[in-house]
């Protein structure tokens, strides 16, 4: 198995993912309250994992990333707002998650609610080349460096 998409709530049972070390693409749309240290650590064992996508199940779910966790093999990271959380919550998730994914070249943010998000945490990604924003916009005053390709949907009217 190389691709896995889990649409429902994903929690403590996720540690079994290590049975499929060849996974290259994983989508976890709704992380639950009990998705914690052991579950994030299981992702580190997937050496071929290049695409990782996740979202929180509901507002207030903490992102329990272990201190020092690194998943450098991930090249594309998508953060989803399937629960239609306030964008301030999505900004918090972005700030907390990016240090764990230092090898990201493409960052995709799916807002579901039109508004602004703080992209300043992207400075933590030395290999970042492209940012895709879906129904979110960069906060004014925090532009991306000029070498990063920015794609927005819907496209701004000119």
Phi, psi and omega in degrees: 000131180245338180237137178220126175237122177245111187276322182282186180295131182241128182224224188301332182291353186292345183298342178292354181299337182294349177289345181239075185293345182271007181297130178251340187220123180226135178234119181237092190287334186222088177286131182268175181302327184265014172276104189228213186306311182296323182289316176296319180297327177299326179295330181295336181280351180272085188294341181260004182293114180249335182235126178227131181228134177208160175212166179267148182290327182196166180297141178091353177290120180286146175269098188272067177278129178296144177303130178082001179300133176226130175235071188289344182287342181286122180258333177235125180239128176243130174246124187254148175243056182296331181276002179056049179285158173301146183295339174297325177292320178294323176298320179297317180297317179300313179300319182286325187277321190303322178301335181280349184236064186292343183266006184296129175256331179231128179244128180239127179240119181252102188281321184067341176233122182293130179172193185254148178224144179282114180263005181302331177298344179296345176298342179283354185252094185295336183261004184299129181239334186213140176233130177245124180245124179245109183058035167218156181229150177293139176300137176301143179090357178231063182289154175284154174303150186297338181281352181267126178283126179249126176240131180238141175228131354292154181294141179295144177287140180248000000 
